[in-house]
Amino acid sequence: GDSVTQMEGPVTLSEEAFLTINCTYTATGYPSLFWYVQYPGEGLQLLLKATKADDKGSNKGFEATYRKETTSFHLEKGSVQVSDSAVYFCALTNQGGSEKLVFGKGTKLTVNP
Amino acid sequence: KAGVTQTPRYLIKTRGQQVTLSCSPISGHRSVSWYQQTPGQGLQFLFEYFSETQRNKGNFPGRFSGRQFSNSRSEMNVSTLELGDSALYLCASSFNIGAGANVLTFGAGSRLTVL
């Protein structure tokens, strides 16, 4: 079945550092790929998405490019802020007519001032 | 515009009891999905409903059930609770305008503790 693997955390960075969170997937066909973020005590929020190969999703300084040749969707941000501290989930959907999301295990990011 | 509303936010039950969780989607959204989040298993898909029909179901025992009403509100029920059912239960809704293009909006979740 479909699966998502993302780098184990936790990740601790200083403010203004560069962030990369690796995400790879296994899926048949052409899945859509997502990054969701969860702040403490809250539900999930969509951060960005890409629906086809070579698409780049971007939002709030975060970017990720859908790489079909490497089955990857790595999340990057050039300069993190304390407010970016959260848990980040990579996910895919791959069922026509269904919105079922398959999630990675999540990566906890802590940004120190 | 109101978001996805889940009630109750927190609840404590004992083993063997049953629980019903409620989800009110964003106005106009017709698709509702449920997920279980635990530290060990992460986020796992429970069910998906569209226009009162269950369209997809995850790999959970029959103790987990759900339904959707004509106003798109949804409930999920867990019977004969076990300690392992302690989790954050998340509901999400969307317009469902086409496969793979939809953005799910999640509620804040219902945190269930089973003692």
XYZ file of N, CA and C in Angstrom:
684
model
N 0.820 -1.197 0.000
C 0.000 0.000 0.000
C 0.858 1.252 0.000
N 0.193 2.376 -0.118
C 0.896 3.666 -0.125
C 1.502 3.960 1.248
N 2.633 4.634 1.235
C 3.279 4.995 2.503
C 4.106 6.252 2.342
N 4.339 6.912 3.475
C 5.146 8.127 3.526
C 6.189 7.968 4.627
N 7.419 8.293 4.305
C 8.503 8.231 5.277
C 9.120 9.620 5.402
N 9.157 10.131 6.609
C 9.801 11.418 6.817
C 10.837 11.307 7.909
N 11.775 12.226 7.883
C 12.908 12.145 8.792
C 12.436 12.180 10.239
N 13.128 11.402 11.065
C 12.797 11.354 12.477
C 13.206 12.663 13.138
N 12.422 13.074 14.107
C 12.838 14.240 14.862
C 13.346 13.818 16.218
N 13.352 14.723 17.136
C 13.039 16.138 16.921
C 14.194 16.883 16.275
N 13.848 17.992 15.657
C 14.834 18.867 15.039
C 14.857 20.163 15.839
N 16.043 20.577 16.243
C 16.202 21.821 17.001
C 17.139 22.744 16.233
N 16.652 23.957 15.960
C 17.433 24.931 15.202
C 17.432 26.269 15.933
N 18.392 27.082 15.591
C 18.404 28.458 16.063
C 17.643 29.327 15.072
N 17.092 30.411 15.571
C 16.356 31.331 14.703
C 17.249 31.755 13.534
N 16.639 31.874 12.357
C 17.271 32.256 11.097
C 18.079 31.130 10.449
N 18.089 29.956 11.028
C 18.770 28.816 10.403
C 17.950 28.297 9.230
N 18.619 27.494 8.384
C 17.962 26.872 7.231
C 17.344 25.543 7.664
N 16.134 25.290 7.171
C 15.417 24.075 7.542
C 15.222 23.166 6.337
N 15.490 21.898 6.529
C 15.087 20.861 5.587
C 14.500 19.714 6.372
N 13.324 19.289 5.979
C 12.721 18.072 6.521
C 12.477 17.144 5.335
N 13.134 15.991 5.360
C 13.039 15.068 4.237
C 11.756 14.247 4.274
N 11.199 14.027 3.092
C 9.990 13.214 2.956
C 10.095 12.412 1.663
N 9.926 11.116 1.754
C 9.840 10.273 0.564
C 8.556 9.462 0.638
N 8.104 9.013 -0.525
C 6.833 8.299 -0.540
C 6.919 7.059 -1.419
N 6.008 6.148 -1.177
C 5.802 4.974 -2.017
C 4.335 4.958 -2.406
N 4.080 4.996 -3.691
C 2.690 5.014 -4.152
C 2.642 4.611 -5.609
N 1.547 4.006 -6.003
C 1.325 3.730 -7.410
C 0.686 4.959 -8.045
N 0.845 5.085 -9.317
C 0.190 6.181 -10.020
C 0.777 7.529 -9.700
N -0.106 8.527 -9.591
C 0.321 9.915 -9.457
C -0.355 10.561 -8.252
N 0.223 10.365 -7.088
C -0.407 10.926 -5.886
C -0.283 12.450 -5.842
N -1.120 13.075 -5.049
C -0.943 14.469 -4.666
C -0.221 14.480 -3.327
N 0.641 15.470 -3.139
C 1.494 15.515 -1.950
C 1.231 16.778 -1.148
N 1.337 16.654 0.173
C 0.986 17.742 1.071
C 1.986 17.825 2.227
N 2.115 19.019 2.752
C 2.725 19.229 4.062
C 1.669 19.901 4.944
N 1.442 19.274 6.112
C 0.561 19.843 7.120
C 1.390 20.207 8.353
N 0.923 21.195 9.107
C 1.608 21.607 10.323
C 0.619 21.570 11.488
N 1.109 21.136 12.637
C 0.267 21.069 13.833
C 0.953 21.834 14.957
N 0.320 22.913 15.380
C 0.819 23.680 16.515
C 0.272 23.079 17.804
N 0.947 23.278 18.913
C 0.520 22.645 20.177
C -0.943 22.891 20.491
N -1.666 21.818 20.799
C -3.066 21.929 21.191
C -4.031 22.203 20.061
N -3.569 22.123 18.830
C -4.431 22.439 17.701
C -4.526 21.271 16.725
N -5.444 21.399 15.780
C -5.530 20.418 14.709
C -4.496 20.695 13.643
N -4.638 20.046 12.526
C -3.685 20.185 11.431
C -4.081 21.336 10.525
N -3.055 22.032 10.015
C -3.290 23.079 9.027
C -2.491 22.751 7.783
N -3.113 22.918 6.624
C -2.383 22.714 5.385
C -1.333 23.801 5.234
N -0.094 23.373 4.977
C 0.993 24.328 4.771
C 1.198 24.567 3.275
N 1.290 23.477 2.503
C 1.432 23.592 1.063
C 1.118 22.262 0.417
N 0.927 22.304 -0.913
C 0.618 21.065 -1.629
C 1.167 21.132 -3.048
N 1.269 19.950 -3.659
C 1.657 19.844 -5.064
C 0.910 18.655 -5.649
N 0.346 18.843 -6.826
C -0.520 17.795 -7.377
C 0.093 17.038 -8.546
N 1.225 17.501 -9.078
C 1.860 16.748 -10.161
C 3.359 16.967 -10.127
N 4.046 16.094 -10.834
C 5.512 16.096 -10.844
C 6.056 17.477 -11.250
N 7.102 17.879 -10.541
C 7.821 19.139 -10.746
C 7.067 20.367 -10.237
N 5.858 20.187 -9.727
C 5.154 21.296 -9.084
C 5.922 21.715 -7.844
N 5.933 23.002 -7.575
C 6.500 23.511 -6.321
C 5.378 24.144 -5.519
N 5.184 23.641 -4.310
C 4.238 24.267 -3.395
C 4.995 25.236 -2.502
N 4.351 26.357 -2.168
C 5.020 27.333 -1.301
C 3.997 28.084 -0.475
N 4.418 28.468 0.734
C 3.533 29.205 1.631
C 4.353 29.657 2.837
N 4.205 30.886 3.237
C 4.838 31.428 4.448
C 6.351 31.207 4.461
N 6.988 31.208 3.312
C 8.429 31.015 3.233
C 8.855 29.570 3.113
N 7.921 28.652 3.288
C 8.198 27.218 3.124
C 8.010 26.825 1.660
N 8.833 25.874 1.209
C 8.723 25.375 -0.153
C 8.946 23.864 -0.173
N 8.334 23.213 -1.160
C 8.601 21.792 -1.389
C 8.321 21.515 -2.854
N 9.183 20.705 -3.493
C 9.027 20.380 -4.906
C 8.744 18.895 -5.057
N 7.740 18.584 -5.856
C 7.315 17.199 -6.129
C 8.318 16.592 -7.103
N 9.140 15.663 -6.609
C 10.151 15.009 -7.439
C 9.749 13.549 -7.660
N 9.229 13.278 -8.836
C 8.760 11.922 -9.088
C 9.936 10.951 -9.266
N 11.032 11.441 -9.844
C 12.167 10.545 -10.106
C 12.799 10.039 -8.806
N 12.712 10.834 -7.745
C 13.256 10.409 -6.450
C 12.147 10.143 -5.441
N 10.919 10.183 -5.867
C 9.722 10.023 -5.004
C 9.904 10.797 -3.699
N 10.170 12.091 -3.859
C 10.435 12.906 -2.675
C 9.649 14.207 -2.708
N 9.502 14.803 -1.522
C 8.770 16.063 -1.373
C 9.338 16.747 -0.128
N 10.576 17.121 -0.193
C 11.275 17.671 0.968
C 10.828 19.096 1.262
N 10.647 19.387 2.546
C 10.215 20.719 2.981
C 11.442 21.561 3.316
N 11.459 22.811 2.839
C 12.575 23.714 3.102
C 12.080 25.094 3.474
N 12.897 25.764 4.308
C 12.663 27.175 4.607
C 14.022 27.816 4.839
N 14.222 28.944 4.252
C 15.542 29.579 4.293
C 15.922 30.156 5.639
N 14.927 30.621 6.409
C 15.236 31.287 7.665
C 14.060 31.072 8.625
N 14.242 30.155 9.558
C 13.132 29.802 10.450
C 12.998 30.812 11.586
N 11.788 30.886 12.111
C 11.470 31.764 13.230
C 10.974 30.924 14.406
N 11.012 31.527 15.576
C 10.520 30.821 16.768
C 9.083 30.359 16.557
N 8.299 31.159 15.857
C 6.893 30.839 15.621
C 6.700 29.633 14.694
N 7.756 29.159 14.067
C 7.658 27.967 13.218
C 7.737 26.673 14.028
N 7.963 26.776 15.300
C 8.032 25.597 16.166
C 6.692 24.878 16.144
N 6.710 23.626 15.725
C 5.474 22.852 15.533
C 5.866 21.446 15.089
N 4.854 20.629 14.840
C 5.085 19.300 14.258
C 4.644 19.350 12.799
N 5.502 18.864 11.916
C 5.250 18.906 10.481
C 5.010 17.495 9.952
N 3.934 17.354 9.172
C 3.548 16.057 8.621
C 3.549 16.117 7.101
N 4.218 15.159 6.499
C 4.141 14.955 5.064
C 3.017 13.959 4.794
N 2.265 14.150 3.717
C 1.127 13.276 3.459
C 0.877 13.162 1.965
N 0.178 12.109 1.579
C -0.238 11.940 0.189
C -1.678 11.463 0.118
N -2.297 11.728 -0.997
C -3.588 11.161 -1.317
C -3.488 10.563 -2.708
N -4.072 9.380 -2.856
C -3.835 8.647 -4.104
C -5.006 7.781 -4.493
N -6.192 8.181 -4.130
C -7.346 7.353 -4.439
C -8.373 8.208 -5.153
N -8.582 7.912 -6.417
C -9.539 8.681 -7.178
C -10.895 8.723 -6.512
N -11.413 9.892 -6.322
C -12.725 10.044 -5.706
C -12.692 10.011 -4.192
N -11.556 9.661 -3.615
C -11.429 9.638 -2.156
C -10.383 10.648 -1.724
N -10.566 11.182 -0.545
C -9.614 12.144 -0.010
C -8.753 11.554 1.094
N -8.739 10.237 1.205
C -7.963 9.600 2.262
C -6.510 10.048 2.193
N -6.016 10.579 3.303
C -4.627 10.995 3.414
C -3.815 9.914 4.131
N -2.626 9.649 3.573
C -1.658 8.779 4.243
C -0.555 9.688 4.763
N -0.327 9.657 6.070
C 0.611 10.571 6.704
C 1.930 9.901 7.063
N 2.986 10.707 7.073
C 4.220 10.298 7.717
C 4.067 10.419 9.219
N 5.106 10.026 9.955
C 5.037 9.997 11.420
C 5.129 11.381 12.055
N 5.541 12.361 11.294
C 5.656 13.715 11.835
C 7.073 14.023 12.302
N 7.456 15.281 12.171
C 8.759 15.752 12.626
C 8.545 16.976 13.497
N 8.987 16.874 14.744
C 8.831 17.998 15.660
C 9.989 18.961 15.494
N 9.663 20.209 15.223
C 10.660 21.261 15.051
C 10.579 22.226 16.219
N 11.718 22.490 16.823
C 11.820 23.515 17.853
C 12.842 24.542 17.381
N 12.418 25.806 17.379
C 13.317 26.888 16.990
C 13.594 27.738 18.213
N 14.862 27.862 18.559
C 15.279 28.652 19.722
C 15.710 30.053 19.309
N 15.386 31.047 20.153
C 15.766 32.435 19.810
C 17.275 32.635 19.922
N -15.828 33.173 8.717
C -16.423 31.870 8.395
C -15.977 30.873 9.448
N -16.929 30.161 10.047
C -16.603 29.232 11.106
C -15.812 28.065 10.538
N -14.875 27.530 11.358
C -14.096 26.391 10.940
C -14.812 25.095 11.246
N -14.049 24.015 11.236
C -14.588 22.708 11.593
C -14.676 22.639 13.120
N -15.853 22.318 13.609
C -16.081 22.293 15.048
C -16.251 20.873 15.534
N -15.451 20.514 16.510
C -15.545 19.171 17.095
C -15.930 19.274 18.561
N -16.863 18.423 18.953
C -17.274 18.366 20.358
C -17.406 16.920 20.808
N -17.109 16.627 22.077
C -16.457 17.536 23.020
C -14.971 17.661 22.735
N -14.298 18.609 23.297
C -12.859 18.753 23.091
C -12.069 17.755 23.934
N -12.546 17.495 25.108
C -11.871 16.565 26.010
C -12.910 15.685 26.678
N -12.575 14.405 26.839
C -13.463 13.534 27.585
C -12.694 12.360 28.141
N -13.178 11.881 29.263
C -12.570 10.741 29.946
C -13.625 9.666 30.095
N -13.279 8.462 29.699
C -14.183 7.321 29.791
C -13.439 6.163 30.451
N -14.178 5.156 30.849
C -13.558 3.948 31.395
C -13.719 2.809 30.407
N -12.881 1.814 30.569
C -12.927 0.646 29.679
C -14.324 0.044 29.647
N -14.746 -0.346 28.458
C -16.046 -0.971 28.304
C -17.159 -0.005 27.957
N -16.954 1.271 28.240
C -17.976 2.264 27.892
C -17.951 2.546 26.398
N -18.913 3.342 25.963
C -18.903 3.785 24.582
C -18.858 5.299 24.540
N -18.477 5.835 23.373
C -18.354 7.280 23.244
C -18.827 7.701 21.856
N -19.428 8.872 21.797
C -19.833 9.463 20.526
C -19.192 10.834 20.391
N -18.511 11.051 19.271
C -17.860 12.322 18.986
C -18.577 12.993 17.821
N -18.645 14.302 17.877
C -19.393 15.040 16.861
C -18.495 15.982 16.076
N -18.848 16.172 14.813
C -18.079 17.058 13.944
C -19.033 17.874 13.078
N -18.905 19.192 13.146
C -19.678 20.070 12.264
C -18.729 20.671 11.237
N -18.914 20.329 9.955
C -17.978 20.814 8.930
C -18.196 22.279 8.613
N -17.304 22.831 7.838
C -17.458 24.189 7.341
C -18.709 24.237 6.468
N -19.448 25.306 6.577
C -20.678 25.449 5.803
C -20.397 25.270 4.318
N -21.184 24.379 3.686
C -21.003 24.124 2.260
C -20.122 22.921 1.954
N -19.344 22.487 2.923
C -18.521 21.297 2.726
C -19.393 20.054 2.837
N -19.208 19.124 1.916
C -20.039 17.926 1.903
C -19.280 16.665 2.274
N -17.963 16.775 2.333
C -17.140 15.603 2.642
C -16.553 15.749 4.038
N -16.649 14.680 4.815
C -16.089 14.661 6.170
C -15.258 13.402 6.350
N -14.065 13.572 6.906
C -13.177 12.443 7.190
C -12.796 12.458 8.654
N -12.455 11.297 9.171
C -12.023 11.161 10.557
C -10.659 10.471 10.608
N -9.823 10.950 11.541
C -8.492 10.380 11.748
C -8.248 10.189 13.239
N -7.479 9.156 13.553
C -7.039 8.916 14.927
C -5.559 9.265 15.015
N -5.185 10.045 16.023
C -3.787 10.399 16.217
C -3.303 9.904 17.570
N -2.284 9.048 17.558
C -1.662 8.548 18.780
C -0.157 8.697 18.668
N 0.540 8.787 19.812
C 2.003 8.918 19.752
C 2.671 7.730 19.059
N 2.125 6.543 19.232
C 2.765 5.358 18.673
C 2.470 5.112 17.206
N 1.228 5.288 16.812
C 0.807 4.979 15.439
C 0.697 6.194 14.547
N 0.808 7.375 15.126
C 0.691 8.575 14.314
C -0.742 8.823 13.886
N -0.898 9.381 12.694
C -2.219 9.724 12.153
C -2.713 8.588 11.271
N -3.861 8.036 11.632
C -4.425 6.933 10.874
C -5.850 7.256 10.441
N -6.157 6.933 9.202
C -7.462 7.211 8.609
C -8.512 6.262 9.177
N -9.643 6.833 9.580
C -10.759 6.030 10.106
C -11.845 5.840 9.054
N -12.503 6.937 8.663
C -13.554 6.867 7.657
C -13.629 8.163 6.860
N -14.385 8.057 5.767
C -14.676 9.224 4.936
C -16.133 9.137 4.511
N -16.839 10.254 4.631
C -18.237 10.321 4.241
C -18.460 11.434 3.229
N -19.349 11.150 2.309
C -19.746 12.152 1.324
C -21.231 11.972 1.068
N -21.977 13.050 1.232
C -23.434 13.010 1.032
C -24.065 11.815 1.733
N -23.760 11.669 2.995
C -24.333 10.671 3.902
C -23.893 9.235 3.616
N -22.986 9.044 2.666
C -22.522 7.702 2.314
C -21.060 7.527 2.740
N -20.772 6.380 3.346
C -19.382 6.096 3.690
C -18.651 5.704 2.406
N -17.658 6.485 2.055
C -16.970 6.259 0.791
C -15.695 5.443 0.966
N -15.143 5.463 2.158
C -13.884 4.777 2.398
C -13.774 4.502 3.895
N -13.092 3.403 4.227
C -12.962 3.034 5.628
C -11.543 2.555 5.878
N -10.981 2.934 6.993
C -9.643 2.506 7.349
C -9.662 1.146 8.019
N -8.477 0.707 8.426
C -8.314 -0.623 8.987
C -8.498 -0.595 10.503
N -9.706 -0.392 10.934
C -10.050 -0.370 12.355
C -11.136 -1.412 12.629
N -11.186 -1.916 13.851
C -12.202 -2.920 14.168
C -13.610 -2.352 14.100
N -14.582 -3.268 14.076
C -15.971 -2.873 13.932
C -16.501 -2.043 15.087
N -15.742 -1.957 16.183
C -16.168 -1.118 17.320
C -16.202 0.372 16.921
N -15.490 0.685 15.876
C -15.455 2.062 15.384
C -16.487 2.204 14.271
N -17.382 3.136 14.425
C -18.402 3.356 13.407
C -18.656 4.850 13.280
N -19.314 5.198 12.195
C -19.604 6.610 11.989
C -20.835 6.777 11.130
N -21.233 8.030 10.991
C -22.333 8.336 10.086
C -22.286 9.824 9.759
N -23.001 10.153 8.690
C -23.103 11.551 8.298
C -24.573 11.876 8.091
N -24.971 13.043 8.520
C -26.355 13.461 8.423
C -26.579 14.321 7.176
N -27.850 14.599 6.894
C -28.181 15.342 5.665
C -27.603 16.764 5.673
N -27.306 17.301 6.845
C -26.708 18.644 6.901
C -25.174 18.577 6.905
N -24.639 17.419 6.581
C -23.197 17.123 6.487
C -22.508 16.948 7.838
N -23.166 17.242 8.917
C -22.573 16.957 10.229
C -22.313 15.461 10.358
N -21.277 15.137 11.105
C -20.905 13.726 11.219
C -20.677 13.357 12.682
N -20.901 12.117 12.981
C -20.578 11.568 14.296
C -19.778 10.292 14.110
N -18.903 10.032 15.076
C -18.275 8.720 15.128
C -18.494 8.131 16.516
N -18.607 6.841 16.563
C -18.888 6.141 17.800
C -17.837 5.044 18.010
N -17.406 4.918 19.227
C -16.520 3.808 19.584
C -17.192 3.062 20.729
N -17.454 1.788 20.520
C -18.100 0.988 21.564
C -17.054 0.137 22.290
N -17.412 -0.332 23.445
C -16.550 -1.199 24.249
C -15.120 -0.668 24.266
N -14.961 0.486 24.824
C -13.677 1.182 24.803
C -12.555 0.353 25.426
N -11.381 0.470 24.802
C -10.162 -0.162 25.310
C -9.148 0.943 25.617
N -8.168 0.587 26.453
C -7.158 1.580 26.821
C -6.475 2.157 25.582
N -6.262 1.307 24.585
C -5.580 1.717 23.365
C -6.374 2.677 22.498
N -7.624 2.916 22.857
C -8.433 3.873 22.092
C -8.159 5.304 22.526
N -7.379 5.480 23.580
C -7.003 6.827 24.002
C -6.238 7.504 22.878
N -6.728 8.653 22.455
C -6.146 9.292 21.274
C -6.786 10.655 21.074
N -6.208 11.389 20.131
C -6.832 12.603 19.622
C -7.558 12.216 18.344
N -8.852 12.465 18.288
C -9.647 12.141 17.108
C -9.905 13.428 16.339
N -9.429 13.432 15.103
C -9.514 14.626 14.264
C -10.535 14.435 13.158
N -11.314 15.461 12.946
C -12.278 15.495 11.861
C -11.800 16.525 10.838
N -12.053 16.253 9.566
C -11.678 17.190 8.510
C -12.808 17.273 7.495
N -12.994 18.431 6.888
C -14.028 18.571 5.866
C -13.458 19.232 4.623
N -14.163 19.048 3.501
C -13.755 19.686 2.253
C -14.955 19.808 1.332
N -14.765 20.612 0.248
C -15.807 20.723 -0.769
C -15.898 19.450 -1.607
N -14.753 18.758 -1.757
C -14.663 17.577 -2.612
C -15.009 17.909 -4.061
N -14.146 18.732 -4.679
C -14.425 19.161 -6.046
C -13.710 18.302 -7.072
N -12.865 17.386 -6.630
C -12.163 16.532 -7.582
C -11.060 15.790 -6.890
N -10.804 14.591 -7.324
C -9.814 13.747 -6.656
C -8.451 14.411 -6.654
N -7.811 14.429 -5.492
C -6.456 14.914 -5.345
C -6.341 16.405 -5.285
N -7.393 17.153 -5.593
C -7.281 18.606 -5.618
C -7.845 19.234 -4.368
N -8.436 18.427 -3.508
C -9.160 18.997 -2.391
C -8.254 19.339 -1.230
N -8.586 20.394 -0.546
C -7.880 20.787 0.659
C -8.752 20.434 1.845
N -8.226 19.621 2.731
C -8.947 19.264 3.943
C -8.695 20.319 5.012
N -9.769 20.749 5.660
C -9.661 21.648 6.808
C -9.968 20.845 8.054
N -9.018 20.836 8.967
C -9.149 20.015 10.170
C -9.710 20.813 11.340
N -10.455 20.110 12.187
C -10.862 20.666 13.461
C -9.746 20.521 14.478
N -9.991 21.048 15.684
C -8.985 20.999 16.746
C -8.905 19.636 17.412
N -9.909 18.805 17.179
C -9.851 17.447 17.693
C -10.610 17.229 18.984
N -10.927 15.984 19.242
C -11.511 15.549 20.516
C -10.500 14.612 21.167
N -10.053 14.990 22.350
C -9.052 14.151 23.031
C -9.760 13.209 23.990
N -9.669 11.924 23.670
C -10.314 10.874 24.462
C -9.279 10.167 25.330
N -9.563 10.084 26.603
C -8.730 9.320 27.527
C -9.562 8.183 28.076
N -9.049 6.960 27.942
C -9.751 5.783 28.454
C -8.981 5.254 29.663
N -9.674 5.177 30.797
C -9.036 4.717 32.038
C -9.439 3.289 32.372
